Tab-separated table of C-alpha atoms in Angstrom:
chain	number	residue	atom	x	y	z
A	735	MET	CA	0.000	0.000	0.000
A	736	THR	CA	1.518	3.305	-1.092
A	737	ARG	CA	1.367	6.662	0.667
A	738	SER	CA	-0.761	8.036	-2.170
A	739	GLU	CA	-3.303	5.252	-1.637
A	740	LEU	CA	-3.420	5.788	2.113
A	741	SER	CA	-3.762	9.549	1.718
A	742	ARG	CA	-7.283	8.757	0.508
A	743	LEU	CA	-8.107	6.683	3.599
A	744	ALA	CA	-9.751	8.128	6.720
A	745	VAL	CA	-9.340	6.207	9.982
A	746	VAL	CA	-11.801	6.966	12.789
A	747	VAL	CA	-11.043	6.304	16.471
A	748	SER	CA	-13.796	6.751	19.049
A	749	GLY	CA	-11.689	8.159	21.875
A	750	SER	CA	-9.054	10.826	22.305
A	751	VAL	CA	-5.399	10.199	21.525
A	752	PRO	CA	-2.750	11.803	23.766
A	753	PRO	CA	-0.886	14.454	21.753
A	754	ASP	CA	2.511	12.946	22.610
A	755	THR	CA	1.614	9.468	21.309
A	756	ARG	CA	3.770	9.726	18.197
A	757	THR	CA	6.678	11.103	20.231
A	758	ARG	CA	6.503	8.203	22.688
A	759	ILE	CA	6.378	5.707	19.825
A	760	ASP	CA	9.347	7.322	18.068
A	761	ARG	CA	11.511	7.185	21.190
A	762	GLY	CA	10.548	3.566	21.901
A	763	ASP	CA	8.336	4.152	24.936
A	764	ASN	CA	5.164	2.886	23.283
A	765	PRO	CA	4.367	0.215	20.692
A	766	ARG	CA	2.956	1.203	17.334
A	767	LEU	CA	-0.835	0.975	17.195
A	768	ASP	CA	-2.970	0.119	14.189
A	769	PHE	CA	-4.124	3.677	13.548
A	770	THR	CA	-0.761	5.315	14.316
A	771	HIS	CA	0.881	2.931	11.853
A	772	LEU	CA	-1.657	3.816	9.164
A	773	GLN	CA	-1.165	7.501	9.925
A	774	SER	CA	2.598	7.145	9.490
A	775	LEU	CA	1.891	5.753	6.015
A	776	GLY	CA	-0.324	8.666	5.005
A	777	ALA	CA	-3.839	8.028	6.355
A	778	THR	CA	-5.820	10.805	8.037
A	779	ILE	CA	-6.888	10.105	11.627
A	780	PHE	CA	-10.130	11.406	13.122
A	781	THR	CA	-10.545	11.297	16.908
A	782	ARG	CA	-12.888	12.725	19.531
A	783	ASP	CA	-10.884	15.959	19.234
A	784	SER	CA	-11.570	16.290	15.522
A	785	ALA	CA	-14.795	18.300	15.431
A	786	PRO	CA	-16.606	21.222	17.019
A	787	GLU	CA	-19.779	20.590	18.967
A	788	GLY	CA	-22.199	18.645	16.805
A	789	ARG	CA	-25.926	18.732	16.574
A	790	ALA	CA	-27.363	18.674	20.078
A	791	PHE	CA	-29.905	15.905	19.486
A	792	LEU	CA	-27.399	13.554	17.876
A	793	ARG	CA	-24.799	14.206	20.548
A	794	ARG	CA	-27.374	13.403	23.244
A	795	THR	CA	-28.302	10.223	21.366
A	796	LEU	CA	-24.841	9.002	20.385
A	797	GLY	CA	-22.609	10.787	22.889
A	798	ASP	CA	-19.125	12.122	22.225
A	799	ARG	CA	-18.560	9.558	19.494
A	800	PHE	CA	-20.565	11.779	17.173
A	801	ALA	CA	-17.738	14.369	17.190
A	802	PRO	CA	-15.335	12.345	14.993
A	803	ALA	CA	-18.308	10.903	13.085
A	804	GLU	CA	-19.544	14.343	12.095
A	805	ALA	CA	-16.035	15.496	11.202
A	806	VAL	CA	-15.278	12.568	8.903
A	807	ALA	CA	-18.717	12.742	7.264
A	808	GLU	CA	-18.171	16.421	6.485
A	809	ALA	CA	-14.815	15.578	4.871
A	810	ALA	CA	-15.998	12.346	3.205
A	811	ASP	CA	-15.569	13.623	-0.356
A	812	ARG	CA	-11.800	13.753	0.194
A	813	PHE	CA	-11.582	10.003	0.795
A	814	ASP	CA	-12.117	6.789	-1.125
A	815	ALA	CA	-12.832	4.856	2.068
A	816	ILE	CA	-13.459	5.386	5.772
A	817	PHE	CA	-12.173	2.806	8.242
A	818	CYS	CA	-13.748	2.776	11.723
A	819	VAL	CA	-11.511	0.770	14.049
A	820	ALA	CA	-14.462	-0.602	16.080
A	821	GLU	CA	-18.228	-0.876	15.907
A	822	ASP	CA	-18.830	1.668	18.684
A	823	ILE	CA	-17.730	4.430	16.292
A	824	GLY	CA	-18.959	2.663	13.145
A	825	VAL	CA	-22.644	3.264	13.917
A	826	PRO	CA	-22.291	7.053	14.468
A	827	VAL	CA	-20.174	7.366	11.315
A	828	ALA	CA	-22.716	5.422	9.246
A	829	LEU	CA	-25.524	7.652	10.540
A	830	ALA	CA	-23.549	10.837	9.908
A	831	LEU	CA	-22.779	9.734	6.345
A	832	ARG	CA	-26.431	8.904	5.732
A	833	LEU	CA	-27.590	12.291	7.047
A	834	ARG	CA	-25.205	14.027	4.653
A	835	GLY	CA	-26.117	11.793	1.716
A	836	LYS	CA	-22.558	10.457	1.364
A	837	ARG	CA	-21.814	7.094	-0.256
A	838	THR	CA	-18.160	6.745	0.697
A	839	ARG	CA	-17.036	3.141	1.216
A	840	LEU	CA	-17.256	2.273	4.929
A	841	LEU	CA	-15.131	-0.388	6.646
A	842	VAL	CA	-16.067	-1.186	10.255
A	843	GLY	CA	-13.918	-3.208	12.633
A	844	VAL	CA	-16.042	-5.484	14.829
A	845	HIS	CA	-14.803	-6.575	18.266
A	846	GLY	CA	-18.151	-8.102	19.190
A	847	HIS	CA	-18.833	-6.024	22.314
A	848	TYR	CA	-21.768	-4.216	20.712
A	849	LEU	CA	-23.447	-7.098	18.899
A	850	ILE	CA	-26.214	-7.073	21.519
A	851	ASN	CA	-26.509	-3.275	21.455
A	852	ARG	CA	-29.882	-2.205	20.036
A	853	LYS	CA	-28.461	0.651	17.952
A	854	PHE	CA	-25.820	-1.590	16.424
A	855	ARG	CA	-28.313	-4.366	15.699
A	856	LEU	CA	-30.713	-1.998	13.941
A	857	TRP	CA	-27.915	-0.511	11.862
A	858	ALA	CA	-26.348	-3.881	11.008
A	859	LEU	CA	-29.705	-5.246	9.868
A	860	ALA	CA	-30.151	-2.214	7.618
A	861	ALA	CA	-26.539	-2.482	6.408
A	862	ARG	CA	-27.300	-5.877	4.887
A	863	TYR	CA	-28.605	-3.954	1.882
A	864	ASP	CA	-25.792	-1.379	1.747
A	865	ALA	CA	-23.112	-2.630	-0.632
A	866	ALA	CA	-20.832	0.261	0.382
A	867	THR	CA	-20.317	-1.189	3.884
A	868	ARG	CA	-17.817	-3.890	4.832
A	869	PHE	CA	-17.482	-5.536	8.252
A	870	LEU	CA	-14.046	-6.480	9.585
A	871	PRO	CA	-14.458	-8.818	12.593
A	872	LEU	CA	-11.379	-9.560	14.687
A	873	SER	CA	-11.820	-13.337	14.525
A	874	GLU	CA	-13.681	-16.093	12.712
A	875	PRO	CA	-16.122	-16.752	15.604
A	876	ILE	CA	-17.215	-13.096	15.512
A	877	ARG	CA	-17.494	-13.261	11.717
A	878	ALA	CA	-19.709	-16.337	12.031
A	879	ARG	CA	-22.036	-14.433	14.387
A	880	LEU	CA	-22.341	-11.523	11.958
A	881	ILE	CA	-23.361	-13.883	9.181
A	882	ALA	CA	-25.661	-16.127	11.237
A	883	GLU	CA	-27.363	-13.571	13.506
A	884	PHE	CA	-27.548	-10.559	11.203
A	885	GLY	CA	-27.795	-12.232	7.815
A	886	LEU	CA	-24.818	-10.271	6.503
A	887	PRO	CA	-23.362	-11.587	3.230
A	888	ALA	CA	-20.181	-13.573	3.831
A	889	SER	CA	-18.588	-11.685	0.941
A	890	ARG	CA	-18.830	-8.450	2.949
A	891	CYS	CA	-17.425	-9.845	6.213
A	892	HIS	CA	-13.625	-10.081	6.198
A	893	THR	CA	-11.623	-11.131	9.257
A	894	LEU	CA	-8.991	-8.532	10.132
A	895	CYS	CA	-7.408	-8.719	13.570
A	896	VAL	CA	-5.669	-5.743	15.127
A	897	PRO	CA	-1.891	-6.001	14.629
A	898	ILE	CA	0.943	-6.300	17.129
A	899	ASP	CA	4.201	-4.355	17.067
A	900	THR	CA	6.678	-7.235	16.854
A	901	ARG	CA	9.596	-4.801	17.050
A	902	PHE	CA	8.517	-3.418	20.419
A	903	PHE	CA	7.485	-6.822	21.771
A	904	ALA	CA	10.379	-9.137	20.922
A	905	PRO	CA	11.774	-12.274	22.614
A	906	GLU	CA	14.436	-12.078	25.290
A	907	PRO	CA	16.226	-15.007	26.974
A	908	GLU	CA	14.120	-16.598	29.713
A	909	PRO	CA	15.676	-15.714	33.071
A	910	GLU	CA	16.680	-18.402	35.527
A	911	ALA	CA	14.557	-17.529	38.536
A	912	ASP	CA	13.869	-19.638	41.604
A	913	PRO	CA	10.990	-19.728	42.082
A	914	PRO	CA	9.861	-18.805	38.547
A	915	MET	CA	7.505	-15.886	37.971
A	916	ILE	CA	4.117	-16.360	36.303
A	917	LEU	CA	2.546	-13.240	34.817
A	918	SER	CA	-1.047	-12.261	34.142
A	919	ALA	CA	-2.208	-8.862	32.910
A	920	GLY	CA	-5.248	-6.774	32.054
A	921	ALA	CA	-8.569	-6.133	33.775
A	922	ALA	CA	-11.508	-6.450	31.371
A	923	GLN	CA	-13.374	-9.774	31.562
A	924	ARG	CA	-10.584	-11.358	33.623
A	925	ASP	CA	-11.310	-14.366	35.833
A	926	TYR	CA	-8.638	-13.712	38.441
A	927	PRO	CA	-10.535	-15.533	41.216
A	928	THR	CA	-9.918	-18.816	39.369
A	929	LEU	CA	-6.214	-18.014	39.014
A	930	ILE	CA	-5.910	-17.005	42.668
A	931	ALA	CA	-7.589	-20.269	43.685
A	932	VAL	CA	-4.693	-22.314	42.270
A	933	MET	CA	-1.767	-20.207	43.493
A	934	LYS	CA	-1.273	-22.028	46.793
A	935	ASP	CA	-0.683	-25.294	44.910
A	936	VAL	CA	1.893	-23.921	42.456
A	937	PRO	CA	5.608	-23.475	43.326
A	938	ALA	CA	5.972	-20.069	41.700
A	939	ARG	CA	5.643	-16.344	42.252
A	940	PHE	CA	2.695	-14.630	40.601
A	941	ARG	CA	2.451	-11.102	39.248
A	942	ILE	CA	-0.913	-9.647	38.224
A	943	ALA	CA	-0.341	-6.461	36.219
A	944	SER	CA	-3.732	-4.815	36.465
A	945	GLY	CA	-5.117	-1.403	37.324
A	946	SER	CA	-6.876	-0.084	40.389
A	947	SER	CA	-10.358	-1.266	39.366
A	948	TRP	CA	-9.283	-4.878	39.751
A	949	ILE	CA	-7.167	-4.276	42.867
A	950	GLY	CA	-10.277	-3.038	44.655
A	951	GLU	CA	-12.071	-6.276	43.848
A	952	ALA	CA	-9.058	-8.334	44.916
A	953	THR	CA	-9.320	-7.103	48.498
A	954	LYS	CA	-12.359	-9.386	48.826
A	955	LEU	CA	-10.277	-12.466	47.961
A	956	ALA	CA	-7.703	-14.461	49.898
A	957	VAL	CA	-4.664	-13.521	47.829
A	958	PRO	CA	-1.537	-15.466	48.886
A	959	GLU	CA	1.730	-13.731	49.724
A	960	THR	CA	3.305	-15.242	46.612
A	961	CYS	CA	1.187	-12.899	44.464
A	962	THR	CA	1.984	-9.247	43.753
A	963	MET	CA	-0.672	-7.029	42.190
A	964	GLY	CA	-0.638	-3.573	40.648
A	965	SER	CA	-0.308	-1.730	37.373
A	966	ALA	CA	2.934	-2.132	35.432
A	967	GLY	CA	3.015	1.655	35.113
A	968	SER	CA	4.238	1.925	31.523
A	969	MET	CA	4.551	-0.116	28.365
A	970	PRO	CA	8.339	-0.587	28.760
A	971	ALA	CA	7.724	-1.794	32.332
A	972	LEU	CA	5.062	-4.224	31.115
A	973	ARG	CA	7.455	-5.486	28.453
A	974	ALA	CA	10.058	-6.085	31.166
A	975	LEU	CA	7.517	-8.138	33.121
A	976	TYR	CA	6.836	-10.288	30.060
A	977	ALA	CA	10.579	-10.813	29.633
A	978	ALA	CA	10.986	-11.882	33.270
A	979	ALA	CA	8.078	-14.338	33.202
A	980	ALA	CA	8.406	-18.080	32.754
A	981	MET	CA	4.924	-18.077	31.218
A	982	VAL	CA	1.828	-15.907	30.857
A	983	VAL	CA	-1.562	-17.038	32.154
A	984	LEU	CA	-4.669	-15.307	30.834
A	985	PRO	CA	-7.775	-16.348	32.822
A	986	LEU	CA	-10.894	-15.031	31.098
A	987	GLN	CA	-14.606	-14.956	31.739
A	988	ASP	CA	-16.632	-16.916	29.211
A	989	VAL	CA	-17.751	-14.077	26.921
A	990	VAL	CA	-18.761	-14.073	23.249
A	991	HIS	CA	-16.727	-11.071	22.141
A	992	ALA	CA	-13.026	-10.331	21.765
A	993	SER	CA	-11.343	-10.537	25.162
A	994	GLY	CA	-7.695	-10.723	26.139
A	995	TYR	CA	-6.486	-10.452	22.543
A	996	ALA	CA	-4.022	-7.606	23.185
A	997	VAL	CA	-2.291	-9.176	26.196
A	998	ALA	CA	-2.150	-12.544	24.443
A	999	MET	CA	-0.565	-11.023	21.336
A	1000	GLU	CA	1.987	-9.127	23.408
A	1001	ALA	CA	2.974	-12.291	25.273
A	1002	MET	CA	3.113	-14.357	22.086
A	1003	ALA	CA	5.219	-11.741	20.304
A	1004	MET	CA	7.623	-11.929	23.259
A	1005	GLY	CA	7.884	-15.678	22.625
A	1006	LYS	CA	6.207	-16.634	25.896
A	1007	ALA	CA	4.306	-19.830	26.564
A	1008	LEU	CA	0.666	-18.877	27.084
A	1009	ILE	CA	-2.208	-20.478	28.963
A	1010	VAL	CA	-5.576	-18.940	28.105
A	1011	THR	CA	-9.233	-19.643	28.814
A	1012	ARG	CA	-11.281	-20.969	25.909
A	1013	THR	CA	-14.143	-18.449	25.592
A	1014	GLY	CA	-17.105	-18.117	23.259
A	1015	ALA	CA	-15.062	-15.942	20.886
A	1016	PRO	CA	-11.492	-17.239	20.930
A	1017	ALA	CA	-8.887	-15.492	18.824
A	1018	ASP	CA	-7.853	-17.284	15.649
A	1019	PHE	CA	-4.266	-17.382	16.916
A	1020	PHE	CA	-5.238	-19.484	19.959
A	1021	ARG	CA	-4.134	-22.883	18.641
A	1022	ASP	CA	-4.256	-25.405	21.445
A	1023	GLY	CA	-1.013	-27.329	21.826
A	1024	GLU	CA	0.652	-25.319	19.064
A	1025	THR	CA	0.792	-21.655	20.121
A	1026	CYS	CA	-0.806	-21.930	23.572
A	1027	LEU	CA	-2.626	-24.200	25.994
A	1028	LEU	CA	-6.392	-23.706	26.231
A	1029	VAL	CA	-8.318	-24.459	29.427
A	1030	PRO	CA	-12.071	-24.485	30.139
A	1031	PRO	CA	-13.584	-21.375	31.773
A	1032	GLY	CA	-13.865	-21.310	35.558
A	1033	ASP	CA	-12.006	-24.607	36.030
A	1034	PRO	CA	-9.264	-24.302	38.703
A	1035	ALA	CA	-8.221	-27.949	38.354
A	1036	ALA	CA	-7.634	-27.633	34.607
A	1037	LEU	CA	-5.770	-24.349	35.047
A	1038	ARG	CA	-3.579	-25.807	37.810
A	1039	SER	CA	-2.777	-28.833	35.649
A	1040	ALA	CA	-1.781	-26.666	32.676
A	1041	ILE	CA	0.455	-24.420	34.807
A	1042	LEU	CA	2.234	-27.372	36.419
A	1043	ARG	CA	2.650	-29.016	33.027
A	1044	LEU	CA	4.496	-25.980	31.679
A	1045	LEU	CA	6.537	-25.463	34.838
A	1046	GLU	CA	7.795	-29.039	34.590
A	1047	ASN	CA	8.530	-28.951	30.860
A	1048	ALA	CA	10.941	-26.247	29.681
A	1049	ASP	CA	11.030	-27.746	26.183
A	1050	LEU	CA	7.263	-27.391	25.835
A	1051	ARG	CA	7.431	-23.785	27.043
A	1052	ALA	CA	10.103	-23.034	24.467
A	1053	ARG	CA	8.228	-24.786	21.652
A	1054	LEU	CA	4.973	-22.943	22.342
A	1055	GLY	CA	6.838	-19.651	22.617
A	1056	ARG	CA	8.686	-20.129	19.318
A	1057	ALA	CA	5.503	-21.067	17.462
A	1058	ALA	CA	3.641	-18.123	18.969
A	1059	ARG	CA	6.368	-15.663	18.000
A	1060	HIS	CA	6.529	-17.059	14.466
A	1061	LEU	CA	2.762	-16.698	14.038
A	1062	MET	CA	2.778	-13.113	15.302
A	1063	GLU	CA	5.574	-12.194	12.880
A	1064	GLU	CA	4.105	-14.094	9.954
A	1065	ARG	CA	0.424	-13.244	10.275
A	1066	TYR	CA	-0.205	-10.436	12.761
A	1067	GLY	CA	2.591	-7.902	12.339
A	1068	MET	CA	2.088	-4.330	11.142
A	1069	GLU	CA	3.253	-5.033	7.591
A	1070	ARG	CA	0.871	-7.965	7.100
A	1071	TYR	CA	-1.963	-5.897	8.567
A	1072	THR	CA	-1.289	-3.114	6.073
A	1073	ALA	CA	-1.207	-5.584	3.175
A	1074	ASP	CA	-4.488	-7.195	4.263
A	1075	LEU	CA	-6.170	-3.811	4.576
A	1076	ALA	CA	-4.854	-2.838	1.144
A	1077	ARG	CA	-6.560	-5.860	-0.390
A	1078	LEU	CA	-9.838	-4.803	1.186
A	1079	LEU	CA	-9.487	-1.362	-0.375
A	1080	THR	CA	-8.843	-2.584	-3.912
A	1081	ASP	CA	-12.543	-2.562	-4.797
A	1082	VAL	CA	-12.765	1.175	-4.204
A	1083	SER	CA	-13.527	2.416	-7.697
A	1084	ARG	CA	-14.173	6.101	-7.089
A	1085	PRO	CA	-11.583	8.427	-8.706
A	1086	PRO	CA	-8.769	9.543	-6.374
A	1087	ALA	CA	-9.918	12.237	-3.987
A	1088	GLN	CA	-7.987	15.297	-2.995
A	1089	ALA	CA	-6.599	15.149	0.538
A	1090	GLN	CA	-5.070	17.931	2.573
A	1091	GLY	CA	-1.837	16.003	2.824
A	1092	PRO	CA	-0.651	12.623	4.037
A	1093	GLY	CA	-0.345	11.534	7.622
A	1094	HIS	CA	-2.043	14.365	9.454
A	1095	TRP	CA	-4.480	14.530	12.355
A	1096	VAL	CA	-7.741	16.432	12.094
A	1097	ARG	CA	-8.356	18.234	15.370
A	1098	ARG	CA	-10.988	20.572	16.699
A	1099	PRO	CA	-9.942	24.217	16.352
A	1100	ARG	CA	-9.240	25.831	19.695
A	1101	GLY	CA	-12.147	27.921	20.821
A	1102	GLY	CA	-14.375	26.286	18.209
């Protein structure tokens, strides 16, 4: 994908992006993200800071997400395609385009969190008849739901997982620690009670890198002294925790949307053996016995058995870690992500649009 092609692509993010994000990435303090990578190649990024106050009724109905939606709809004629990174911003953008009578090609990433949301369901059902809209679910199970539950044509549902920065997250030699350290991370949809239930039976130290919302819940549990909890503090610090870990354990609640994908990809890119709960929407890169070990949800005995199996078998840990790293490099790196997205944009037939210039952010004017 060339810079000239990406200069005609708008990427819409629902939240705000810290102004120093690019600086932190350039100095190695933060991994590249999907939208920052596309921006570096020429795409225009729209965020919550991209527009002045929108129409009062729509803002009350759709919230702050209508700010970037209104901004990109107003500028739609400059682009051949608009890519919304998740469905929470896809619905406002689709509505804003419809209100302005725009027919720009719309690509919507689908994480699955909003598939039960009434607004999303109504829009998705209507979008069955809109050939200008494509859905990009993160995994095959989510794609199957879009086709089965919403009747969306399979030809307009293309799996595209978020990428991982394999330069930032790269393997380091496993340290010789006695006892070894087992790492878990993240807060959303985590089943830490099941992990805590097995700690007393495992000869290892545990580190749960999670924010304050989880720590508050943990005070209700009998957490052993072998477990340390608290936020890693920064992405380099989290990377150091991955490097120091003998393995990564990702206990998840049994949900039917994307959950734990980011932490799993970070661990796998670091070449770490991974144990993860098999949920209702497992990532396509969770390959039991090949890139990870899968365990049933809410099953302490199965989780304990998997942890002990890896602790006792360094060769298995190394084999899983190598396969995981290879898969992340081969299939889920930034370059492959860009190539896959380029293929999805090849059916854009509208003549090249005029853009303000490659790789810029659209922000709300001060005082506007």
